[in-house]
mmCIF file of C-alpha atoms in Angstrom:
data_model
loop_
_atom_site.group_PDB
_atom_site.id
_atom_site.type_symbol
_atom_site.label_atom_id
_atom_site.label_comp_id
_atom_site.label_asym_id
_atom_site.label_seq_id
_atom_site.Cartn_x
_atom_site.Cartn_y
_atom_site.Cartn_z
ATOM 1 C CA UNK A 1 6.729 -8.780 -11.374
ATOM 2 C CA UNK A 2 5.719 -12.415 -10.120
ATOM 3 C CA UNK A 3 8.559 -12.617 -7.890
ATOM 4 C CA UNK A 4 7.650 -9.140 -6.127
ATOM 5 C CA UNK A 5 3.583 -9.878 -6.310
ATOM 6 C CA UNK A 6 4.194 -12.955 -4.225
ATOM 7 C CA UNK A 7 6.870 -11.620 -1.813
ATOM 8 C CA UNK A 8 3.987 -8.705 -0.750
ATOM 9 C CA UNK A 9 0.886 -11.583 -0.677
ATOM 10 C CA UNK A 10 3.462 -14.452 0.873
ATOM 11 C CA UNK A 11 2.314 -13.536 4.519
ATOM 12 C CA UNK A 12 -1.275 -13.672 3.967
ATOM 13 C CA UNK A 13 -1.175 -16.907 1.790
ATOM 14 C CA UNK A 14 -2.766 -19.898 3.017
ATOM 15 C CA UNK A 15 -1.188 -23.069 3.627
ATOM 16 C CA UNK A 16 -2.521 -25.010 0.637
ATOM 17 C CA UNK A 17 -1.734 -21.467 -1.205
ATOM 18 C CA UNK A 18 1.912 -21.223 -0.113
ATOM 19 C CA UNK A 19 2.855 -24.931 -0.980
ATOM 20 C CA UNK A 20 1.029 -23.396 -4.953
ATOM 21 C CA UNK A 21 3.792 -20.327 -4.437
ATOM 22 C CA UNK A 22 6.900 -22.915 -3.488
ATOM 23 C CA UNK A 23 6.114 -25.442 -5.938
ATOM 24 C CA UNK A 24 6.199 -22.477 -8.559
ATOM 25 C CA UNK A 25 9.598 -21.472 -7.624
ATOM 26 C CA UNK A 26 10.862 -25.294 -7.421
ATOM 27 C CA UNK A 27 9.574 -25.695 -10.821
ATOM 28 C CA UNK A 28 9.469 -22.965 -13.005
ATOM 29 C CA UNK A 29 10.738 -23.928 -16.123
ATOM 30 C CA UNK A 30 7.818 -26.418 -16.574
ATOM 31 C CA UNK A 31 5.377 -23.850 -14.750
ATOM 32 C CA UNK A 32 5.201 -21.566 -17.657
ATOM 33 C CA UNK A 33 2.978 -24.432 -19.971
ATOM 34 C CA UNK A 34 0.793 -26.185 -17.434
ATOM 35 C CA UNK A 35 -2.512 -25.545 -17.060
ATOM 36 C CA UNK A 36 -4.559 -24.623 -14.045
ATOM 37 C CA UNK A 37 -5.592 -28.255 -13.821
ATOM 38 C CA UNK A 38 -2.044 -30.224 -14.300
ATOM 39 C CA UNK A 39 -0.619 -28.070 -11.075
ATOM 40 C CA UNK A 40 -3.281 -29.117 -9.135
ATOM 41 C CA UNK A 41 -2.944 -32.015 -9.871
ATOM 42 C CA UNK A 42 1.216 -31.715 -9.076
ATOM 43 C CA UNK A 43 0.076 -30.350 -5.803
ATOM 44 C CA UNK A 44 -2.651 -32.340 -4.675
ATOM 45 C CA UNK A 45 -4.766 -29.138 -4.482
ATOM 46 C CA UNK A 46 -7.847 -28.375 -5.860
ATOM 47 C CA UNK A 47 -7.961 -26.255 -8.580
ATOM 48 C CA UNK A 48 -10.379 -23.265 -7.223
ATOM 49 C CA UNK A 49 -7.291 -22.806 -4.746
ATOM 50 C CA UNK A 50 -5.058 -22.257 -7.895
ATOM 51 C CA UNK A 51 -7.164 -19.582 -9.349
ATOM 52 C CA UNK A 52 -7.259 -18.303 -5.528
ATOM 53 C CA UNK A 53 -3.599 -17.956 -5.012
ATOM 54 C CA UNK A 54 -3.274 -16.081 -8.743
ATOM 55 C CA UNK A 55 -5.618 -13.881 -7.414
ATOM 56 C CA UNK A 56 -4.271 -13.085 -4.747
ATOM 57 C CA UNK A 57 -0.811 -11.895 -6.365
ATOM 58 C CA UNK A 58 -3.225 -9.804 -8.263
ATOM 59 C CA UNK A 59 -3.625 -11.319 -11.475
ATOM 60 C CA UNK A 60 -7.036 -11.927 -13.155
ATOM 61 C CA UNK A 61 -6.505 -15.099 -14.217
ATOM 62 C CA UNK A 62 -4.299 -18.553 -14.099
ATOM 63 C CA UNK A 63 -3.170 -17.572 -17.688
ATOM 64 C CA UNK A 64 -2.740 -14.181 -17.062
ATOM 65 C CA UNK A 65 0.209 -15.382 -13.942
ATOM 66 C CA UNK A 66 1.653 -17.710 -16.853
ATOM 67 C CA UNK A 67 2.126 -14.957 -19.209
ATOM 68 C CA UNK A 68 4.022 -12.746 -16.641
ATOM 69 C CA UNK A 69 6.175 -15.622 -15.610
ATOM 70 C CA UNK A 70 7.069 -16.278 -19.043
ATOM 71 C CA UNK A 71 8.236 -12.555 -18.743
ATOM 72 C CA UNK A 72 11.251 -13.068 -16.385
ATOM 73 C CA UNK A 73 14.717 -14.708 -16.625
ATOM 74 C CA UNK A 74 15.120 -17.743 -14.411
ATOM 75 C CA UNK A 75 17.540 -16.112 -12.566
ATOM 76 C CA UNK A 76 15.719 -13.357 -11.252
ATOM 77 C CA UNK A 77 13.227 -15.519 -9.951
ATOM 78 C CA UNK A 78 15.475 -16.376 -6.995
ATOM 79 C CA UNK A 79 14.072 -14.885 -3.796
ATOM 80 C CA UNK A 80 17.311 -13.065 -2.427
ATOM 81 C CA UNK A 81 17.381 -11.588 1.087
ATOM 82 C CA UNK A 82 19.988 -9.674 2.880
ATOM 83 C CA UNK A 83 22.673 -11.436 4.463
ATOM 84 C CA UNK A 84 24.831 -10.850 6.968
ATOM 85 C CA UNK A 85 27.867 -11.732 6.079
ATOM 86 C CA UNK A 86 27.409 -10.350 1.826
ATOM 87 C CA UNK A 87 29.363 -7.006 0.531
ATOM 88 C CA UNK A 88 27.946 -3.892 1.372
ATOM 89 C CA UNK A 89 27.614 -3.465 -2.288
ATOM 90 C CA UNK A 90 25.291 -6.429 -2.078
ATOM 91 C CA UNK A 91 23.311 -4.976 0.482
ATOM 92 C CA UNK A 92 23.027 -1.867 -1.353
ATOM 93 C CA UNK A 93 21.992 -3.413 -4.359
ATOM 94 C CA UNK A 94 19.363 -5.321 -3.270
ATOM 95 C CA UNK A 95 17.840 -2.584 -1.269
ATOM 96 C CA UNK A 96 17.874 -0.781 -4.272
ATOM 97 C CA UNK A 97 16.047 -3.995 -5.985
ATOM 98 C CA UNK A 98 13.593 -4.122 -2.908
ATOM 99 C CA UNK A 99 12.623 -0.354 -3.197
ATOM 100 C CA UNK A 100 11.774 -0.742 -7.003
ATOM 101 C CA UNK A 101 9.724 -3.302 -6.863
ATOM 102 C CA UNK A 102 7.711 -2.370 -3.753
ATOM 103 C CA UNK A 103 6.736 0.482 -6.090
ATOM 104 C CA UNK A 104 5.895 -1.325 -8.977
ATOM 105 C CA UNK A 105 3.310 -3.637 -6.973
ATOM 106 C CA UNK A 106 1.547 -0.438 -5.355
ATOM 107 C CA UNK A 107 1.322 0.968 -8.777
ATOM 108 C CA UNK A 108 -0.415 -2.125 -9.935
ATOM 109 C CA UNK A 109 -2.103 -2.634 -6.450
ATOM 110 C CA UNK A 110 -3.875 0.738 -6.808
ATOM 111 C CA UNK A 111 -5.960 1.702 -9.877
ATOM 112 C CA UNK A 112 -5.663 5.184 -11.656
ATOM 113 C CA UNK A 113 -9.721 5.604 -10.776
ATOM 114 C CA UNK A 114 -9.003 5.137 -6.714
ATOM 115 C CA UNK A 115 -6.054 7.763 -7.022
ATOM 116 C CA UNK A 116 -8.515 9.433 -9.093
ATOM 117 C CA UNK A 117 -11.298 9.729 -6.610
ATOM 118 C CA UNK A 118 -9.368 9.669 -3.290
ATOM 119 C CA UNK A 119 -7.547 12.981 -4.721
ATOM 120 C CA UNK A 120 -11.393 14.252 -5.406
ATOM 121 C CA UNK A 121 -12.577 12.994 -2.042
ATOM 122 C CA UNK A 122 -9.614 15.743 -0.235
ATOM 123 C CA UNK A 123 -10.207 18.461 -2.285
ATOM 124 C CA UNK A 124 -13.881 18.943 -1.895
ATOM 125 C CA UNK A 125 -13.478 17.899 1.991
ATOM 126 C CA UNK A 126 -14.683 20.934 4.428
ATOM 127 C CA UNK A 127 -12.274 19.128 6.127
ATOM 128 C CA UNK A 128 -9.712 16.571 6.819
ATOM 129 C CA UNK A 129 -9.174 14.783 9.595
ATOM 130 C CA UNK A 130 -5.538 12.067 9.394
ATOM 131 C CA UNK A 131 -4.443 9.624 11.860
ATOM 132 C CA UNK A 132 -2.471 6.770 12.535
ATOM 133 C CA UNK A 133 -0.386 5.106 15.493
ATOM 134 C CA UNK A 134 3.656 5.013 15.799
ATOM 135 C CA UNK A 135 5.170 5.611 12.574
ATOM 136 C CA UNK A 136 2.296 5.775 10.484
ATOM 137 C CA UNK A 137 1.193 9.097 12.191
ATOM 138 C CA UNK A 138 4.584 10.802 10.710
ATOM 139 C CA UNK A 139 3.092 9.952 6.860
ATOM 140 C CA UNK A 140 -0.118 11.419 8.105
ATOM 141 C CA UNK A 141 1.516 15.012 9.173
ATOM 142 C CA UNK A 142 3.495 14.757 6.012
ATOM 143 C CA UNK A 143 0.467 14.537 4.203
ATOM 144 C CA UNK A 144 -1.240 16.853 5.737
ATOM 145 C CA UNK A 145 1.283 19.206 6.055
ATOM 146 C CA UNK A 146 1.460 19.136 1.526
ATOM 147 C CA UNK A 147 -2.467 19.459 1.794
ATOM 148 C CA UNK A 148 -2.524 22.296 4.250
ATOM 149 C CA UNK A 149 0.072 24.285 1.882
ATOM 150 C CA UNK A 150 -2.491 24.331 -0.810
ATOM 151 C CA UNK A 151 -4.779 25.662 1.544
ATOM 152 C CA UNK A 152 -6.785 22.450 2.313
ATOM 153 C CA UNK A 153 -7.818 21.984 5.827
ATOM 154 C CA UNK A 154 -6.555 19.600 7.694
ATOM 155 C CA UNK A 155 -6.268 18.598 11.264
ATOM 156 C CA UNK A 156 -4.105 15.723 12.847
ATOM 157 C CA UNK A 157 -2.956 14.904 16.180
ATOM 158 C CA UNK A 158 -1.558 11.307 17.964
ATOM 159 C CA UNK A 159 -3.712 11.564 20.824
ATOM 160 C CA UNK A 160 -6.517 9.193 20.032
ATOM 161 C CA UNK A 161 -8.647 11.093 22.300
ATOM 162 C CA UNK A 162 -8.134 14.001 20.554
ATOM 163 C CA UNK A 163 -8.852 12.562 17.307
ATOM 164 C CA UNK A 164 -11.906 10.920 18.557
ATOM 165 C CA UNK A 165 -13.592 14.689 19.813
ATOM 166 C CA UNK A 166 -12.562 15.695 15.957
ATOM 167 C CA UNK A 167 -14.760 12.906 14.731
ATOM 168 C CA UNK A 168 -17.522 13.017 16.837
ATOM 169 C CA UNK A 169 -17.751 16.792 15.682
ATOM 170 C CA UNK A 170 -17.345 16.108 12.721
ATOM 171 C CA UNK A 171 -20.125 15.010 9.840
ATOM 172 C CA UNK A 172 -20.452 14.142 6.216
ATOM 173 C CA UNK A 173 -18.636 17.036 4.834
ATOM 174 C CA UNK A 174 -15.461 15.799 6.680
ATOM 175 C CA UNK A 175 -12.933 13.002 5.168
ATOM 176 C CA UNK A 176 -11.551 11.068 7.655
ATOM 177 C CA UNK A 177 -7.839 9.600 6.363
ATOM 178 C CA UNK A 178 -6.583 7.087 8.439
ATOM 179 C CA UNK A 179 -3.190 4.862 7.989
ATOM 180 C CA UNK A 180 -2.586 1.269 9.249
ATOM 181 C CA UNK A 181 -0.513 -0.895 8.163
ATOM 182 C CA UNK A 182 -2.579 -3.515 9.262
ATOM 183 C CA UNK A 183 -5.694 -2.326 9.424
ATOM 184 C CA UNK A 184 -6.453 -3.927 12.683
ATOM 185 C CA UNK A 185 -4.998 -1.289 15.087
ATOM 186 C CA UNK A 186 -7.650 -0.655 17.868
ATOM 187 C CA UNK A 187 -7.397 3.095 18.113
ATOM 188 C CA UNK A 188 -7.502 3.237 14.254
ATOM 189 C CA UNK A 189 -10.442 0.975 14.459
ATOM 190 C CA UNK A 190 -12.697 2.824 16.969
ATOM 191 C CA UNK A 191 -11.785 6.044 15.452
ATOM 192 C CA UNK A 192 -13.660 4.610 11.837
ATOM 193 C CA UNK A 193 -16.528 3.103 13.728
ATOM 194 C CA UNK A 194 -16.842 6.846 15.079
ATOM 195 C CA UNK A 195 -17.120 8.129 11.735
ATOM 196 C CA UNK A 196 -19.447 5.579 10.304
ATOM 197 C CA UNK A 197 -21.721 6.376 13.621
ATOM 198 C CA UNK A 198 -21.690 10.168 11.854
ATOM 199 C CA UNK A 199 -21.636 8.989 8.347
ATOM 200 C CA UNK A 200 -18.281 10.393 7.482
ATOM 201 C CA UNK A 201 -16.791 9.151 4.449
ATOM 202 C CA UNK A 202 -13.173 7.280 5.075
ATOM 203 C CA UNK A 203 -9.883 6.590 3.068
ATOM 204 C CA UNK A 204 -7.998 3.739 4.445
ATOM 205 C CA UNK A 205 -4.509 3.035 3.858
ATOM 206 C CA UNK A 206 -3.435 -0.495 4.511
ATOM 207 C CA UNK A 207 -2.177 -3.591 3.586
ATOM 208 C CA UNK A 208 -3.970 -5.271 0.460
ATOM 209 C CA UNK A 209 -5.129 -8.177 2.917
ATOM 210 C CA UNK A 210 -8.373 -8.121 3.751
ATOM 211 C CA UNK A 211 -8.527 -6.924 7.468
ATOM 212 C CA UNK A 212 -10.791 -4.914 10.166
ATOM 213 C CA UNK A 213 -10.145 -1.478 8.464
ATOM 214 C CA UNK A 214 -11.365 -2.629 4.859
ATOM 215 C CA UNK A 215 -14.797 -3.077 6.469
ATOM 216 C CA UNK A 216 -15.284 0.495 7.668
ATOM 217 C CA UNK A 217 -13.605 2.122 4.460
ATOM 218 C CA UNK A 218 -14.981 3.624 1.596
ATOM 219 C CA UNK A 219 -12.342 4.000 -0.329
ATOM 220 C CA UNK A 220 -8.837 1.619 0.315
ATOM 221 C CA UNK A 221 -5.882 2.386 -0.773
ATOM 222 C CA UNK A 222 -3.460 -0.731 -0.819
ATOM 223 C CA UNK A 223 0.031 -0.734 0.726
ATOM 224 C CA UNK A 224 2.730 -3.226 0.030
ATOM 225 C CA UNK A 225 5.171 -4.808 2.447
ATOM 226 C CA UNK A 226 7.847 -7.851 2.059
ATOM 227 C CA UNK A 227 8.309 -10.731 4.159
ATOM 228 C CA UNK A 228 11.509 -11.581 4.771
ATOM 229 C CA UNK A 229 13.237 -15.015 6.765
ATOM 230 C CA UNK A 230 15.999 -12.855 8.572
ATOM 231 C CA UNK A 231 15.232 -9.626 10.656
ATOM 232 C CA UNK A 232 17.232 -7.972 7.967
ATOM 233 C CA UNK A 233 14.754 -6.251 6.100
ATOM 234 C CA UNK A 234 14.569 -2.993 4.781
ATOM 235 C CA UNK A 235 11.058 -0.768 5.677
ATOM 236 C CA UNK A 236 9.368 -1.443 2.075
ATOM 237 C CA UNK A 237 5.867 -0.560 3.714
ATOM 238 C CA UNK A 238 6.946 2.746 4.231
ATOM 239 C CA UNK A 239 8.043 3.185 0.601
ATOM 240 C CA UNK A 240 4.687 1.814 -0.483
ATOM 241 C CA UNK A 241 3.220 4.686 1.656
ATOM 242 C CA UNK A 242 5.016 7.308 0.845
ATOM 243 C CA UNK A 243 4.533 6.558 -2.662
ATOM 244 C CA UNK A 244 0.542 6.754 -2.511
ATOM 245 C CA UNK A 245 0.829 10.168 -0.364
ATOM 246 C CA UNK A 246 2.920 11.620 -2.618
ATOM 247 C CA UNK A 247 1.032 10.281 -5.384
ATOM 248 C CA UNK A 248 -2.066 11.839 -4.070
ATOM 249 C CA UNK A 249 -0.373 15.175 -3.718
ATOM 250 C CA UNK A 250 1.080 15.704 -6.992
ATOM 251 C CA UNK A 251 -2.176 14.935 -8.287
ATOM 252 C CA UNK A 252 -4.417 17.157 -6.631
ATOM 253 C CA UNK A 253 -1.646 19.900 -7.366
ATOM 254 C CA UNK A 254 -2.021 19.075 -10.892
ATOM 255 C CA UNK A 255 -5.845 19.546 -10.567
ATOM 256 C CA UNK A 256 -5.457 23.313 -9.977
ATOM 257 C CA UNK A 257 -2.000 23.881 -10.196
ATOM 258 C CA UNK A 258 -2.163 27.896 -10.473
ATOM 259 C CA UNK A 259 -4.627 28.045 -7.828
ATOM 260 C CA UNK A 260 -2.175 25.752 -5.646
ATOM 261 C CA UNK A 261 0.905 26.784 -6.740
ATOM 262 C CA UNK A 262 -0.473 30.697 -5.800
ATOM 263 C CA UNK A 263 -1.523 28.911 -2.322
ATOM 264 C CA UNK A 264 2.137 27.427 -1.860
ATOM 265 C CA UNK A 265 3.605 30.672 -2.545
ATOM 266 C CA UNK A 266 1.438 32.628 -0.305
ATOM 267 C CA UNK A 267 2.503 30.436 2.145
ATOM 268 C CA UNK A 268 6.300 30.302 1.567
ATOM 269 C CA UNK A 269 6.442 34.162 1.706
ATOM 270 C CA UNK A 270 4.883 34.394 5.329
ATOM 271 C CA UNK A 271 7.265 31.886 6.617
ATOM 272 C CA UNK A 272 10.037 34.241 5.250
ATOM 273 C CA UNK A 273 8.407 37.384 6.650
ATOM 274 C CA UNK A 274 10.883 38.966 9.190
ATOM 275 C CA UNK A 275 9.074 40.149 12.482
#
């Protein structure tokens, strides 16, 4: 997953960190036995920056980055975008490729224990309040649309002003669940500080950078996106969040699914009921 990791982190690299990333790729047949030291060395960089960048792409360890390069064919290490003038069966195929592996770093990006306690978080809420700007506000009625069908309460509007009133009436037993890709969106950001002013716990979705919204959040989960050199990408963010709502959904179905499924149910059979 090397070539993924560092297509998600490439953005957010440092200088010194993306010349680590390209001399990698330029190199990578002698990459997989050098030490931590000898690439510094090969890239006039110091060696704390090394252990930085592995970091970064979410590995523990130097070693650890080795071990998963050693992993992978040469050939799929290539960084392929889409073209304009490739097959539409090349297209296809690599959005295919894209979507796979922007689900595979989440996965990794997100630890069973934060699904875990986010899922815990919602179902003992009084209350849940979602919101997010543009797009992101369409995962946040999704979600709480699921939630709502298993007879969680939850409240969402894109009117910040709105959302603000929510929060402000709103206190510890409330979870406030806000999405951002980048986690630096202003209305996103006054509507946390809100909450921290009434000590509401948070759950931040955003990018695995660190950024404004980490700071306010208790509990972060981390989506993915790809950079990409042409405009012709495909919208991997969006698979990264749809993955982690419907990962929390499942979940907390799972947690009581007879009293949920009843819920659902319930709920299906008054939107059939004829007037």
């Amino acid at each position: 997953m090397f070539k993924a990791k560092l297509k998600a982190v490439y953005q957010d690299l440092t200088q010194s960190e993306r010349l680590v990333a390209d001399y990698i790729l330029d190199h990578i047949d002698e990459i997989r036995t050098i030490t931590s030291h000898q690439l510094a060395v090969n890239t006039h960089i110091g060696q704390s920056t090394i252990i930085r960048f592995s970091q970064k792409l979410g590995y523990n360890s130097f070693r650890e980055l080795l071990a998963d390069l050693s992993a992978i064919p040469r050939q799929d290490l290539v960084r392929e975008e889409i073209q304009v003038n490739e097959s539409m069966n090349d297209t296809n195929r690599k959005i295919i490729a894209q979507y796979h592996d922007i689900v595979e770093v989440t996965f990794e990006n997100n630890k069973e224990e934060t699904i875990q306690q986010a899922c815990e978080m919602l179902i003992k809420a009084k209350k849940v309040i979602l919101f997010g700007i543009g797009s992101s506000n369409l995962f946040c009625e999704y979600l709480a649309n699921q939630l709502v069908k298993m007879g969680l309460l939850c409240v969402t509007s894109q009117t910040p002003h709105t959302i603000y009133s929510l929060i402000d009436q709103s206190r510890k037993d409330t979870v406030l669940f806000l999405i951002s890709e980048s986690g630096e969106t202003r209305e996103v950001i006054k509507a946390a500080s809100i909450a921290k002013e009434n000590e509401m716990p948070i759950i931040a979705m955003t990018r695995m950078a660190k950024n404004s919204l980490h700071t306010y959040a208790d509990l972060i989960l981390k989506t993915v996106s790809f950079e990409t050199e042409t405009r012709l990408n495909v919208t991997t963010m969006r698979c990264s969040q749809l993955y982690l709502i419907d990962a929390l959904y499942l979940n907390i179905m799972k947690s009581n699914f007879n009293k949920f499924s009843k819920t659902i149910e319930r709920a299906e059979m008054l939107s059939d009921r004829k007037l």
